[in-house]
Amino acid sequence: AEGCRKTSFAVGDSQKPPVENTSDGNLKARLTCVKGKLIVTGRAWAAWLQPPILASWAAVAVSVCPPVKGLLFGESAPLSVVTSVLGYYGDGFVPAALLTLGSSLDNGPNQGATRLSARTVTCVVVARLAVVPVLGWGLVVLMARSGILPKDPLFLFICILQHCTPAAVALNTISTYHGHGMKEMGTLLFWQYLLALPFMCATLVLNFGTISWCA
Protein backbone atom coordinates (compact mmCIF):
# COMPACT_ATOMS: atom_id res chain seq x y z
CA ALA A 1 0.00 0.00 0.00
CA GLU A 2 2.83 2.36 0.86
CA GLY A 3 4.43 1.57 -2.45
CA CYS A 4 1.17 2.36 -4.21
CA ARG A 5 0.83 5.60 -2.29
CA LYS A 6 4.37 6.58 -3.16
CA THR A 7 3.74 5.68 -6.72
CA SER A 8 0.54 7.70 -6.75
CA PHE A 9 2.37 10.65 -5.22
CA ALA A 10 5.08 10.29 -7.78
CA VAL A 11 2.53 10.17 -10.57
CA GLY A 12 0.72 13.19 -9.13
CA ASP A 13 3.99 15.08 -8.86
CA SER A 14 4.87 14.18 -12.42
CA GLN A 15 1.53 15.54 -13.65
CA LYS A 16 1.94 18.99 -12.06
CA PRO A 17 4.60 20.41 -14.42
CA PRO A 18 2.45 19.88 -17.56
CA VAL A 19 -0.36 21.86 -15.88
CA GLU A 20 2.05 24.71 -15.23
CA ASN A 21 3.38 24.49 -18.78
CA THR A 22 -0.18 24.61 -20.11
CA SER A 23 -0.97 27.73 -18.09
CA ASP A 24 2.23 29.37 -19.33
CA GLY A 25 1.30 28.48 -22.89
CA ASN A 26 -2.16 29.98 -22.48
CA LEU A 27 -0.66 33.15 -21.04
CA LYS A 28 1.78 33.45 -23.94
CA ALA A 29 -1.03 32.84 -26.42
CA ARG A 30 -3.13 35.57 -24.81
CA LEU A 31 -0.21 37.99 -24.81
CA THR A 32 0.45 37.21 -28.47
CA CYS A 33 -3.23 37.78 -29.29
CA VAL A 34 -3.27 41.09 -27.41
CA LYS A 35 -0.07 42.15 -29.13
CA GLY A 36 -1.54 41.31 -32.52
CA LYS A 37 -4.68 43.31 -31.77
CA LEU A 38 -2.60 46.28 -30.65
CA ILE A 39 -0.55 46.12 -33.85
CA VAL A 40 -3.68 45.98 -36.01
CA THR A 41 -5.25 48.87 -34.08
CA GLY A 42 -2.07 50.90 -34.37
CA ARG A 43 -1.91 50.36 -38.12
CA ALA A 44 -5.56 51.37 -38.46
CA TRP A 45 -4.97 54.59 -36.53
CA ALA A 46 -1.80 55.23 -38.54
CA ALA A 47 -3.79 54.84 -41.76
CA TRP A 48 -6.33 57.41 -40.56
CA LEU A 49 -3.91 59.84 -38.92
CA GLN A 50 -1.99 60.76 -42.05
CA PRO A 51 -0.29 64.18 -42.31
CA PRO A 52 -2.94 65.63 -44.69
CA ILE A 53 -5.74 64.52 -42.37
CA LEU A 54 -3.98 65.92 -39.31
CA ALA A 55 -3.35 69.19 -41.16
CA SER A 56 -7.03 69.41 -42.11
CA TRP A 57 -8.16 68.87 -38.53
CA ALA A 58 -5.62 71.42 -37.31
CA ALA A 59 -6.92 73.95 -39.86
CA VAL A 60 -10.51 73.36 -38.70
CA ALA A 61 -9.49 73.77 -35.05
CA VAL A 62 -7.66 77.02 -35.79
CA SER A 63 -10.51 78.42 -37.88
CA VAL A 64 -13.14 77.86 -35.17
CA CYS A 65 -10.95 79.35 -32.43
CA PRO A 66 -10.73 83.14 -32.96
CA PRO A 67 -7.88 83.76 -30.45
CA VAL A 68 -5.64 81.18 -32.15
CA LYS A 69 -6.68 82.41 -35.57
CA GLY A 70 -5.73 85.95 -34.58
CA LEU A 71 -2.23 84.76 -33.65
CA LEU A 72 -1.59 83.16 -37.04
CA PHE A 73 -3.54 85.22 -39.59
CA GLY A 74 -3.69 88.94 -40.19
CA GLU A 75 -1.28 91.75 -40.97
CA SER A 76 -0.37 92.30 -37.32
CA ALA A 77 -0.50 88.64 -36.23
CA PRO A 78 2.42 87.72 -33.92
CA LEU A 79 2.92 84.35 -35.64
CA SER A 80 2.22 85.42 -39.20
CA VAL A 81 5.69 84.24 -40.18
CA VAL A 82 4.52 80.65 -39.60
CA THR A 83 1.62 80.98 -42.00
CA SER A 84 3.86 82.72 -44.54
CA VAL A 85 6.32 79.82 -44.52
CA LEU A 86 3.49 77.30 -44.78
CA GLY A 87 2.08 79.30 -47.67
CA TYR A 88 5.39 79.02 -49.53
CA TYR A 89 5.35 75.27 -49.05
CA GLY A 90 1.74 75.10 -50.21
CA ASP A 91 2.53 77.05 -53.38
CA GLY A 92 5.15 74.48 -54.29
CA PHE A 93 2.83 71.52 -53.87
CA VAL A 94 1.18 71.71 -57.30
CA PRO A 95 4.46 71.87 -59.28
CA ALA A 96 5.91 69.06 -57.16
CA ALA A 97 2.79 66.93 -57.70
CA LEU A 98 2.97 67.53 -61.46
CA LEU A 99 6.63 66.51 -61.48
CA THR A 100 5.74 63.34 -59.59
CA LEU A 101 2.94 62.63 -62.05
CA GLY A 102 5.23 63.23 -65.02
CA SER A 103 7.88 60.90 -63.62
CA SER A 104 5.31 58.11 -63.30
CA LEU A 105 3.81 58.70 -66.77
CA ASP A 106 7.02 59.26 -68.73
CA ASN A 107 7.10 55.70 -70.09
CA GLY A 108 3.39 55.25 -70.64
CA PRO A 109 1.52 52.47 -68.83
CA ASN A 110 4.81 50.56 -68.38
CA GLN A 111 4.80 47.79 -65.75
CA GLY A 112 1.41 48.71 -64.33
CA ALA A 113 -0.27 47.48 -67.53
CA THR A 114 1.04 43.97 -66.90
CA ARG A 115 -0.28 43.96 -63.33
CA LEU A 116 -3.76 45.24 -64.23
CA SER A 117 -6.03 43.52 -66.69
CA ALA A 118 -7.57 45.39 -69.61
CA ARG A 119 -11.01 44.88 -68.08
CA THR A 120 -9.93 46.57 -64.85
CA VAL A 121 -8.46 49.57 -66.66
CA THR A 122 -11.54 49.87 -68.88
CA CYS A 123 -13.94 49.73 -65.94
CA VAL A 124 -11.99 52.37 -64.02
CA VAL A 125 -11.76 54.73 -67.00
CA VAL A 126 -15.43 54.36 -67.96
CA ALA A 127 -16.59 54.74 -64.36
CA ARG A 128 -14.53 57.89 -63.79
CA LEU A 129 -15.01 59.61 -67.14
CA ALA A 130 -18.52 58.48 -68.13
CA VAL A 131 -20.54 57.21 -65.16
CA VAL A 132 -19.45 59.77 -62.54
CA PRO A 133 -20.08 62.80 -64.83
CA VAL A 134 -23.59 61.60 -65.66
CA LEU A 135 -24.40 60.96 -61.99
CA GLY A 136 -22.91 64.33 -60.99
CA TRP A 137 -24.83 66.09 -63.73
CA GLY A 138 -28.09 64.51 -62.59
CA LEU A 139 -27.42 65.42 -58.96
CA VAL A 140 -26.59 69.05 -59.76
CA VAL A 141 -29.61 69.42 -62.04
CA LEU A 142 -31.90 67.91 -59.41
CA MET A 143 -30.58 70.18 -56.66
CA ALA A 144 -30.79 73.24 -58.93
CA ARG A 145 -34.36 72.51 -59.98
CA SER A 146 -35.39 71.91 -56.37
CA GLY A 147 -33.93 75.25 -55.25
CA ILE A 148 -31.15 73.88 -53.06
CA LEU A 149 -28.41 75.32 -55.29
CA PRO A 150 -28.43 78.88 -56.60
CA LYS A 151 -29.43 79.14 -60.26
CA ASP A 152 -26.26 80.91 -61.30
CA PRO A 153 -25.06 79.51 -64.67
CA LEU A 154 -21.36 79.87 -63.80
CA PHE A 155 -21.83 78.21 -60.41
CA LEU A 156 -23.78 75.33 -61.94
CA PHE A 157 -21.17 74.92 -64.66
CA ILE A 158 -18.38 74.60 -62.09
CA CYS A 159 -20.43 72.13 -60.02
CA ILE A 160 -20.95 69.94 -63.08
CA LEU A 161 -17.40 70.36 -64.35
CA GLN A 162 -15.82 69.02 -61.17
CA HIS A 163 -17.44 65.64 -61.85
CA CYS A 164 -16.02 65.45 -65.39
CA THR A 165 -12.30 65.69 -64.68
CA PRO A 166 -9.98 62.67 -64.34
CA ALA A 167 -8.78 61.38 -61.01
CA ALA A 168 -6.78 63.80 -58.90
CA VAL A 169 -3.03 63.98 -59.28
CA ALA A 170 -2.80 63.67 -55.49
CA LEU A 171 -3.62 59.96 -55.81
CA ASN A 172 -0.27 59.39 -57.49
CA THR A 173 1.43 61.46 -54.79
CA ILE A 174 -0.23 59.36 -52.07
CA SER A 175 0.85 56.13 -53.77
CA THR A 176 4.42 57.40 -54.04
CA TYR A 177 4.37 58.56 -50.43
CA HIS A 178 3.32 55.13 -49.17
CA GLY A 179 5.43 53.23 -51.69
CA HIS A 180 2.53 50.99 -52.74
CA GLY A 181 0.66 50.69 -56.04
CA MET A 182 2.72 53.34 -57.85
CA LYS A 183 2.88 51.49 -61.18
CA GLU A 184 -0.80 50.57 -61.10
CA MET A 185 -1.86 54.11 -60.22
CA GLY A 186 0.40 55.47 -62.96
CA THR A 187 -1.28 53.19 -65.50
CA LEU A 188 -4.77 54.23 -64.44
CA LEU A 189 -3.90 57.93 -64.51
CA PHE A 190 -2.18 57.55 -67.89
CA TRP A 191 -5.28 56.14 -69.57
CA GLN A 192 -7.61 58.55 -67.79
CA TYR A 193 -5.69 61.64 -68.88
CA LEU A 194 -5.21 60.23 -72.37
CA LEU A 195 -8.95 59.63 -72.83
CA ALA A 196 -10.12 62.65 -70.83
CA LEU A 197 -10.27 64.94 -73.89
CA PRO A 198 -13.06 63.17 -75.84
CA PHE A 199 -15.02 62.35 -72.69
CA MET A 200 -14.79 65.90 -71.35
CA CYS A 201 -15.83 67.33 -74.73
CA ALA A 202 -18.97 65.18 -74.68
CA THR A 203 -19.82 66.09 -71.08
CA LEU A 204 -19.19 69.81 -71.69
CA VAL A 205 -21.57 69.75 -74.63
CA LEU A 206 -24.15 68.17 -72.35
CA ASN A 207 -23.46 70.77 -69.66
CA PHE A 208 -23.78 73.78 -71.95
CA GLY A 209 -27.04 72.39 -73.31
CA THR A 210 -28.64 71.99 -69.88
CA ILE A 211 -27.25 74.92 -67.83
CA SER A 212 -29.66 77.40 -69.37
CA TRP A 213 -32.52 74.98 -68.74
CA CYS A 214 -31.51 74.60 -65.07
CA ALA A 215 -31.09 78.35 -64.58
PDB file of C-alpha atoms in Angstrom:
ATOM      1  CA  ALA A   1       0.000   0.000   0.000  1.00  0.00           C
ATOM      2  CA  GLU A   2       2.835   2.355   0.862  1.00  0.00           C
ATOM      3  CA  GLY A   3       4.425   1.569  -2.454  1.00  0.00           C
ATOM      4  CA  CYS A   4       1.173   2.365  -4.214  1.00  0.00           C
ATOM      5  CA  ARG A   5       0.828   5.596  -2.287  1.00  0.00           C
ATOM      6  CA  LYS A   6       4.374   6.582  -3.157  1.00  0.00           C
ATOM      7  CA  THR A   7       3.737   5.680  -6.718  1.00  0.00           C
ATOM      8  CA  SER A   8       0.537   7.696  -6.752  1.00  0.00           C
ATOM      9  CA  PHE A   9       2.371  10.651  -5.224  1.00  0.00           C
ATOM     10  CA  ALA A  10       5.084  10.288  -7.776  1.00  0.00           C
ATOM     11  CA  VAL A  11       2.531  10.174 -10.568  1.00  0.00           C
ATOM     12  CA  GLY A  12       0.725  13.194  -9.134  1.00  0.00           C
ATOM     13  CA  ASP A  13       3.989  15.077  -8.863  1.00  0.00           C
ATOM     14  CA  SER A  14       4.872  14.185 -12.419  1.00  0.00           C
ATOM     15  CA  GLN A  15       1.528  15.542 -13.654  1.00  0.00           C
ATOM     16  CA  LYS A  16       1.940  18.990 -12.062  1.00  0.00           C
ATOM     17  CA  PRO A  17       4.601  20.407 -14.421  1.00  0.00           C
ATOM     18  CA  PRO A  18       2.451  19.878 -17.557  1.00  0.00           C
ATOM     19  CA  VAL A  19      -0.357  21.859 -15.878  1.00  0.00           C
ATOM     20  CA  GLU A  20       2.055  24.709 -15.234  1.00  0.00           C
ATOM     21  CA  ASN A  21       3.378  24.494 -18.782  1.00  0.00           C
ATOM     22  CA  THR A  22      -0.182  24.609 -20.110  1.00  0.00           C
ATOM     23  CA  SER A  23      -0.967  27.734 -18.094  1.00  0.00           C
ATOM     24  CA  ASP A  24       2.232  29.368 -19.334  1.00  0.00           C
ATOM     25  CA  GLY A  25       1.300  28.479 -22.889  1.00  0.00           C
ATOM     26  CA  ASN A  26      -2.158  29.977 -22.479  1.00  0.00           C
ATOM     27  CA  LEU A  27      -0.659  33.152 -21.037  1.00  0.00           C
ATOM     28  CA  LYS A  28       1.779  33.446 -23.937  1.00  0.00           C
ATOM     29  CA  ALA A  29      -1.027  32.838 -26.417  1.00  0.00           C
ATOM     30  CA  ARG A  30      -3.129  35.566 -24.806  1.00  0.00           C
ATOM     31  CA  LEU A  31      -0.210  37.989 -24.815  1.00  0.00           C
ATOM     32  CA  THR A  32       0.450  37.210 -28.474  1.00  0.00           C
ATOM     33  CA  CYS A  33      -3.229  37.782 -29.288  1.00  0.00           C
ATOM     34  CA  VAL A  34      -3.273  41.092 -27.411  1.00  0.00           C
ATOM     35  CA  LYS A  35      -0.065  42.150 -29.126  1.00  0.00           C
ATOM     36  CA  GLY A  36      -1.539  41.310 -32.521  1.00  0.00           C
ATOM     37  CA  LYS A  37      -4.683  43.310 -31.775  1.00  0.00           C
ATOM     38  CA  LEU A  38      -2.596  46.279 -30.653  1.00  0.00           C
ATOM     39  CA  ILE A  39      -0.552  46.123 -33.847  1.00  0.00           C
ATOM     40  CA  VAL A  40      -3.676  45.982 -36.013  1.00  0.00           C
ATOM     41  CA  THR A  41      -5.248  48.868 -34.085  1.00  0.00           C
ATOM     42  CA  GLY A  42      -2.066  50.904 -34.371  1.00  0.00           C
ATOM     43  CA  ARG A  43      -1.914  50.365 -38.116  1.00  0.00           C
ATOM     44  CA  ALA A  44      -5.557  51.367 -38.461  1.00  0.00           C
ATOM     45  CA  TRP A  45      -4.974  54.586 -36.529  1.00  0.00           C
ATOM     46  CA  ALA A  46      -1.802  55.230 -38.538  1.00  0.00           C
ATOM     47  CA  ALA A  47      -3.790  54.838 -41.760  1.00  0.00           C
ATOM     48  CA  TRP A  48      -6.327  57.411 -40.562  1.00  0.00           C
ATOM     49  CA  LEU A  49      -3.909  59.838 -38.917  1.00  0.00           C
ATOM     50  CA  GLN A  50      -1.992  60.759 -42.051  1.00  0.00           C
ATOM     51  CA  PRO A  51      -0.294  64.180 -42.312  1.00  0.00           C
ATOM     52  CA  PRO A  52      -2.944  65.631 -44.693  1.00  0.00           C
ATOM     53  CA  ILE A  53      -5.742  64.522 -42.366  1.00  0.00           C
ATOM     54  CA  LEU A  54      -3.982  65.922 -39.314  1.00  0.00           C
ATOM     55  CA  ALA A  55      -3.353  69.187 -41.161  1.00  0.00           C
ATOM     56  CA  SER A  56      -7.030  69.412 -42.115  1.00  0.00           C
ATOM     57  CA  TRP A  57      -8.164  68.871 -38.527  1.00  0.00           C
ATOM     58  CA  ALA A  58      -5.619  71.424 -37.310  1.00  0.00           C
ATOM     59  CA  ALA A  59      -6.920  73.945 -39.856  1.00  0.00           C
ATOM     60  CA  VAL A  60     -10.506  73.364 -38.700  1.00  0.00           C
ATOM     61  CA  ALA A  61      -9.488  73.770 -35.047  1.00  0.00           C
ATOM     62  CA  VAL A  62      -7.658  77.019 -35.788  1.00  0.00           C
ATOM     63  CA  SER A  63     -10.509  78.423 -37.880  1.00  0.00           C
ATOM     64  CA  VAL A  64     -13.136  77.857 -35.172  1.00  0.00           C
ATOM     65  CA  CYS A  65     -10.950  79.351 -32.429  1.00  0.00           C
ATOM     66  CA  PRO A  66     -10.731  83.141 -32.962  1.00  0.00           C
ATOM     67  CA  PRO A  67      -7.875  83.756 -30.453  1.00  0.00           C
ATOM     68  CA  VAL A  68      -5.637  81.181 -32.145  1.00  0.00           C
ATOM     69  CA  LYS A  69      -6.677  82.414 -35.566  1.00  0.00           C
ATOM     70  CA  GLY A  70      -5.725  85.947 -34.581  1.00  0.00           C
ATOM     71  CA  LEU A  71      -2.230  84.759 -33.648  1.00  0.00           C
ATOM     72  CA  LEU A  72      -1.589  83.165 -37.040  1.00  0.00           C
ATOM     73  CA  PHE A  73      -3.539  85.216 -39.589  1.00  0.00           C
ATOM     74  CA  GLY A  74      -3.691  88.945 -40.194  1.00  0.00           C
ATOM     75  CA  GLU A  75      -1.282  91.745 -40.974  1.00  0.00           C
ATOM     76  CA  SER A  76      -0.369  92.298 -37.322  1.00  0.00           C
ATOM     77  CA  ALA A  77      -0.496  88.641 -36.227  1.00  0.00           C
ATOM     78  CA  PRO A  78       2.422  87.719 -33.924  1.00  0.00           C
ATOM     79  CA  LEU A  79       2.922  84.347 -35.638  1.00  0.00           C
ATOM     80  CA  SER A  80       2.224  85.421 -39.195  1.00  0.00           C
ATOM     81  CA  VAL A  81       5.689  84.236 -40.181  1.00  0.00           C
ATOM     82  CA  VAL A  82       4.522  80.652 -39.596  1.00  0.00           C
ATOM     83  CA  THR A  83       1.618  80.983 -41.999  1.00  0.00           C
ATOM     84  CA  SER A  84       3.860  82.718 -44.537  1.00  0.00           C
ATOM     85  CA  VAL A  85       6.320  79.819 -44.518  1.00  0.00           C
ATOM     86  CA  LEU A  86       3.487  77.297 -44.777  1.00  0.00           C
ATOM     87  CA  GLY A  87       2.080  79.298 -47.675  1.00  0.00           C
ATOM     88  CA  TYR A  88       5.387  79.022 -49.534  1.00  0.00           C
ATOM     89  CA  TYR A  89       5.351  75.268 -49.047  1.00  0.00           C
ATOM     90  CA  GLY A  90       1.735  75.100 -50.213  1.00  0.00           C
ATOM     91  CA  ASP A  91       2.527  77.052 -53.378  1.00  0.00           C
ATOM     92  CA  GLY A  92       5.154  74.478 -54.287  1.00  0.00           C
ATOM     93  CA  PHE A  93       2.825  71.516 -53.867  1.00  0.00           C
ATOM     94  CA  VAL A  94       1.176  71.708 -57.297  1.00  0.00           C
ATOM     95  CA  PRO A  95       4.460  71.867 -59.283  1.00  0.00           C
ATOM     96  CA  ALA A  96       5.908  69.056 -57.164  1.00  0.00           C
ATOM     97  CA  ALA A  97       2.791  66.932 -57.703  1.00  0.00           C
ATOM     98  CA  LEU A  98       2.971  67.531 -61.457  1.00  0.00           C
ATOM     99  CA  LEU A  99       6.634  66.507 -61.481  1.00  0.00           C
ATOM    100  CA  THR A 100       5.743  63.336 -59.591  1.00  0.00           C
ATOM    101  CA  LEU A 101       2.942  62.631 -62.055  1.00  0.00           C
ATOM    102  CA  GLY A 102       5.230  63.226 -65.019  1.00  0.00           C
ATOM    103  CA  SER A 103       7.877  60.898 -63.619  1.00  0.00           C
ATOM    104  CA  SER A 104       5.313  58.107 -63.302  1.00  0.00           C
ATOM    105  CA  LEU A 105       3.812  58.702 -66.774  1.00  0.00           C
ATOM    106  CA  ASP A 106       7.018  59.259 -68.731  1.00  0.00           C
ATOM    107  CA  ASN A 107       7.102  55.695 -70.092  1.00  0.00           C
ATOM    108  CA  GLY A 108       3.387  55.248 -70.640  1.00  0.00           C
ATOM    109  CA  PRO A 109       1.518  52.471 -68.834  1.00  0.00           C
ATOM    110  CA  ASN A 110       4.809  50.563 -68.379  1.00  0.00           C
ATOM    111  CA  GLN A 111       4.802  47.792 -65.749  1.00  0.00           C
ATOM    112  CA  GLY A 112       1.409  48.707 -64.332  1.00  0.00           C
ATOM    113  CA  ALA A 113      -0.269  47.483 -67.528  1.00  0.00           C
ATOM    114  CA  THR A 114       1.041  43.972 -66.902  1.00  0.00           C
ATOM    115  CA  ARG A 115      -0.282  43.962 -63.334  1.00  0.00           C
ATOM    116  CA  LEU A 116      -3.755  45.240 -64.234  1.00  0.00           C
ATOM    117  CA  SER A 117      -6.035  43.521 -66.687  1.00  0.00           C
ATOM    118  CA  ALA A 118      -7.569  45.390 -69.614  1.00  0.00           C
ATOM    119  CA  ARG A 119     -11.014  44.884 -68.085  1.00  0.00           C
ATOM    120  CA  THR A 120      -9.926  46.574 -64.849  1.00  0.00           C
ATOM    121  CA  VAL A 121      -8.463  49.568 -66.657  1.00  0.00           C
ATOM    122  CA  THR A 122     -11.539  49.874 -68.881  1.00  0.00           C
ATOM    123  CA  CYS A 123     -13.941  49.730 -65.938  1.00  0.00           C
ATOM    124  CA  VAL A 124     -11.992  52.371 -64.015  1.00  0.00           C
ATOM    125  CA  VAL A 125     -11.761  54.728 -66.999  1.00  0.00           C
ATOM    126  CA  VAL A 126     -15.428  54.359 -67.965  1.00  0.00           C
ATOM    127  CA  ALA A 127     -16.591  54.736 -64.364  1.00  0.00           C
ATOM    128  CA  ARG A 128     -14.533  57.890 -63.787  1.00  0.00           C
ATOM    129  CA  LEU A 129     -15.012  59.607 -67.145  1.00  0.00           C
ATOM    130  CA  ALA A 130     -18.522  58.479 -68.128  1.00  0.00           C
ATOM    131  CA  VAL A 131     -20.542  57.211 -65.156  1.00  0.00           C
ATOM    132  CA  VAL A 132     -19.447  59.771 -62.545  1.00  0.00           C
ATOM    133  CA  PRO A 133     -20.078  62.803 -64.835  1.00  0.00           C
ATOM    134  CA  VAL A 134     -23.592  61.598 -65.659  1.00  0.00           C
ATOM    135  CA  LEU A 135     -24.398  60.964 -61.991  1.00  0.00           C
ATOM    136  CA  GLY A 136     -22.913  64.327 -60.993  1.00  0.00           C
ATOM    137  CA  TRP A 137     -24.831  66.089 -63.734  1.00  0.00           C
ATOM    138  CA  GLY A 138     -28.085  64.508 -62.594  1.00  0.00           C
ATOM    139  CA  LEU A 139     -27.418  65.419 -58.961  1.00  0.00           C
ATOM    140  CA  VAL A 140     -26.586  69.053 -59.759  1.00  0.00           C
ATOM    141  CA  VAL A 141     -29.614  69.422 -62.044  1.00  0.00           C
ATOM    142  CA  LEU A 142     -31.904  67.908 -59.414  1.00  0.00           C
ATOM    143  CA  MET A 143     -30.579  70.178 -56.662  1.00  0.00           C
ATOM    144  CA  ALA A 144     -30.786  73.241 -58.925  1.00  0.00           C
ATOM    145  CA  ARG A 145     -34.358  72.506 -59.984  1.00  0.00           C
ATOM    146  CA  SER A 146     -35.387  71.914 -56.367  1.00  0.00           C
ATOM    147  CA  GLY A 147     -33.930  75.246 -55.247  1.00  0.00           C
ATOM    148  CA  ILE A 148     -31.147  73.880 -53.056  1.00  0.00           C
ATOM    149  CA  LEU A 149     -28.410  75.316 -55.286  1.00  0.00           C
ATOM    150  CA  PRO A 150     -28.434  78.884 -56.603  1.00  0.00           C
ATOM    151  CA  LYS A 151     -29.430  79.140 -60.256  1.00  0.00           C
ATOM    152  CA  ASP A 152     -26.255  80.913 -61.297  1.00  0.00           C
ATOM    153  CA  PRO A 153     -25.057  79.514 -64.666  1.00  0.00           C
ATOM    154  CA  LEU A 154     -21.359  79.869 -63.801  1.00  0.00           C
ATOM    155  CA  PHE A 155     -21.829  78.215 -60.413  1.00  0.00           C
ATOM    156  CA  LEU A 156     -23.778  75.325 -61.937  1.00  0.00           C
ATOM    157  CA  PHE A 157     -21.166  74.921 -64.657  1.00  0.00           C
ATOM    158  CA  ILE A 158     -18.382  74.601 -62.085  1.00  0.00           C
ATOM    159  CA  CYS A 159     -20.428  72.132 -60.021  1.00  0.00           C
ATOM    160  CA  ILE A 160     -20.949  69.938 -63.077  1.00  0.00           C
ATOM    161  CA  LEU A 161     -17.397  70.361 -64.354  1.00  0.00           C
ATOM    162  CA  GLN A 162     -15.821  69.023 -61.172  1.00  0.00           C
ATOM    163  CA  HIS A 163     -17.443  65.640 -61.851  1.00  0.00           C
ATOM    164  CA  CYS A 164     -16.020  65.454 -65.390  1.00  0.00           C
ATOM    165  CA  THR A 165     -12.304  65.685 -64.680  1.00  0.00           C
ATOM    166  CA  PRO A 166      -9.983  62.667 -64.345  1.00  0.00           C
ATOM    167  CA  ALA A 167      -8.777  61.380 -61.007  1.00  0.00           C
ATOM    168  CA  ALA A 168      -6.778  63.803 -58.898  1.00  0.00           C
ATOM    169  CA  VAL A 169      -3.027  63.979 -59.279  1.00  0.00           C
ATOM    170  CA  ALA A 170      -2.803  63.674 -55.487  1.00  0.00           C
ATOM    171  CA  LEU A 171      -3.621  59.963 -55.814  1.00  0.00           C
ATOM    172  CA  ASN A 172      -0.272  59.390 -57.486  1.00  0.00           C
ATOM    173  CA  THR A 173       1.430  61.457 -54.793  1.00  0.00           C
ATOM    174  CA  ILE A 174      -0.227  59.364 -52.065  1.00  0.00           C
ATOM    175  CA  SER A 175       0.852  56.131 -53.766  1.00  0.00           C
ATOM    176  CA  THR A 176       4.415  57.404 -54.044  1.00  0.00           C
ATOM    177  CA  TYR A 177       4.373  58.561 -50.428  1.00  0.00           C
ATOM    178  CA  HIS A 178       3.320  55.130 -49.170  1.00  0.00           C
ATOM    179  CA  GLY A 179       5.433  53.226 -51.693  1.00  0.00           C
ATOM    180  CA  HIS A 180       2.528  50.990 -52.738  1.00  0.00           C
ATOM    181  CA  GLY A 181       0.664  50.692 -56.037  1.00  0.00           C
ATOM    182  CA  MET A 182       2.724  53.337 -57.850  1.00  0.00           C
ATOM    183  CA  LYS A 183       2.875  51.485 -61.182  1.00  0.00           C
ATOM    184  CA  GLU A 184      -0.802  50.571 -61.095  1.00  0.00           C
ATOM    185  CA  MET A 185      -1.860  54.114 -60.225  1.00  0.00           C
ATOM    186  CA  GLY A 186       0.402  55.473 -62.960  1.00  0.00           C
ATOM    187  CA  THR A 187      -1.278  53.195 -65.501  1.00  0.00           C
ATOM    188  CA  LEU A 188      -4.773  54.235 -64.439  1.00  0.00           C
ATOM    189  CA  LEU A 189      -3.897  57.927 -64.505  1.00  0.00           C
ATOM    190  CA  PHE A 190      -2.184  57.550 -67.894  1.00  0.00           C
ATOM    191  CA  TRP A 191      -5.284  56.143 -69.574  1.00  0.00           C
ATOM    192  CA  GLN A 192      -7.606  58.550 -67.793  1.00  0.00           C
ATOM    193  CA  TYR A 193      -5.685  61.640 -68.875  1.00  0.00           C
ATOM    194  CA  LEU A 194      -5.214  60.231 -72.368  1.00  0.00           C
ATOM    195  CA  LEU A 195      -8.950  59.629 -72.829  1.00  0.00           C
ATOM    196  CA  ALA A 196     -10.118  62.649 -70.830  1.00  0.00           C
ATOM    197  CA  LEU A 197     -10.268  64.939 -73.887  1.00  0.00           C
ATOM    198  CA  PRO A 198     -13.057  63.172 -75.836  1.00  0.00           C
ATOM    199  CA  PHE A 199     -15.017  62.349 -72.687  1.00  0.00           C
ATOM    200  CA  MET A 200     -14.788  65.903 -71.353  1.00  0.00           C
ATOM    201  CA  CYS A 201     -15.826  67.331 -74.726  1.00  0.00           C
ATOM    202  CA  ALA A 202     -18.966  65.185 -74.683  1.00  0.00           C
ATOM    203  CA  THR A 203     -19.820  66.086 -71.081  1.00  0.00           C
ATOM    204  CA  LEU A 204     -19.190  69.811 -71.689  1.00  0.00           C
ATOM    205  CA  VAL A 205     -21.570  69.755 -74.633  1.00  0.00           C
ATOM    206  CA  LEU A 206     -24.146  68.169 -72.346  1.00  0.00           C
ATOM    207  CA  ASN A 207     -23.455  70.769 -69.655  1.00  0.00           C
ATOM    208  CA  PHE A 208     -23.785  73.778 -71.954  1.00  0.00           C
ATOM    209  CA  GLY A 209     -27.036  72.389 -73.314  1.00  0.00           C
ATOM    210  CA  THR A 210     -28.635  71.993 -69.880  1.00  0.00           C
ATOM    211  CA  ILE A 211     -27.252  74.919 -67.834  1.00  0.00           C
ATOM    212  CA  SER A 212     -29.660  77.399 -69.370  1.00  0.00           C
ATOM    213  CA  TRP A 213     -32.523  74.984 -68.744  1.00  0.00           C
ATOM    214  CA  CYS A 214     -31.508  74.604 -65.072  1.00  0.00           C
ATOM    215  CA  ALA A 215     -31.093  78.347 -64.578  1.00  0.00           C
TER     216      ALA A 215
END
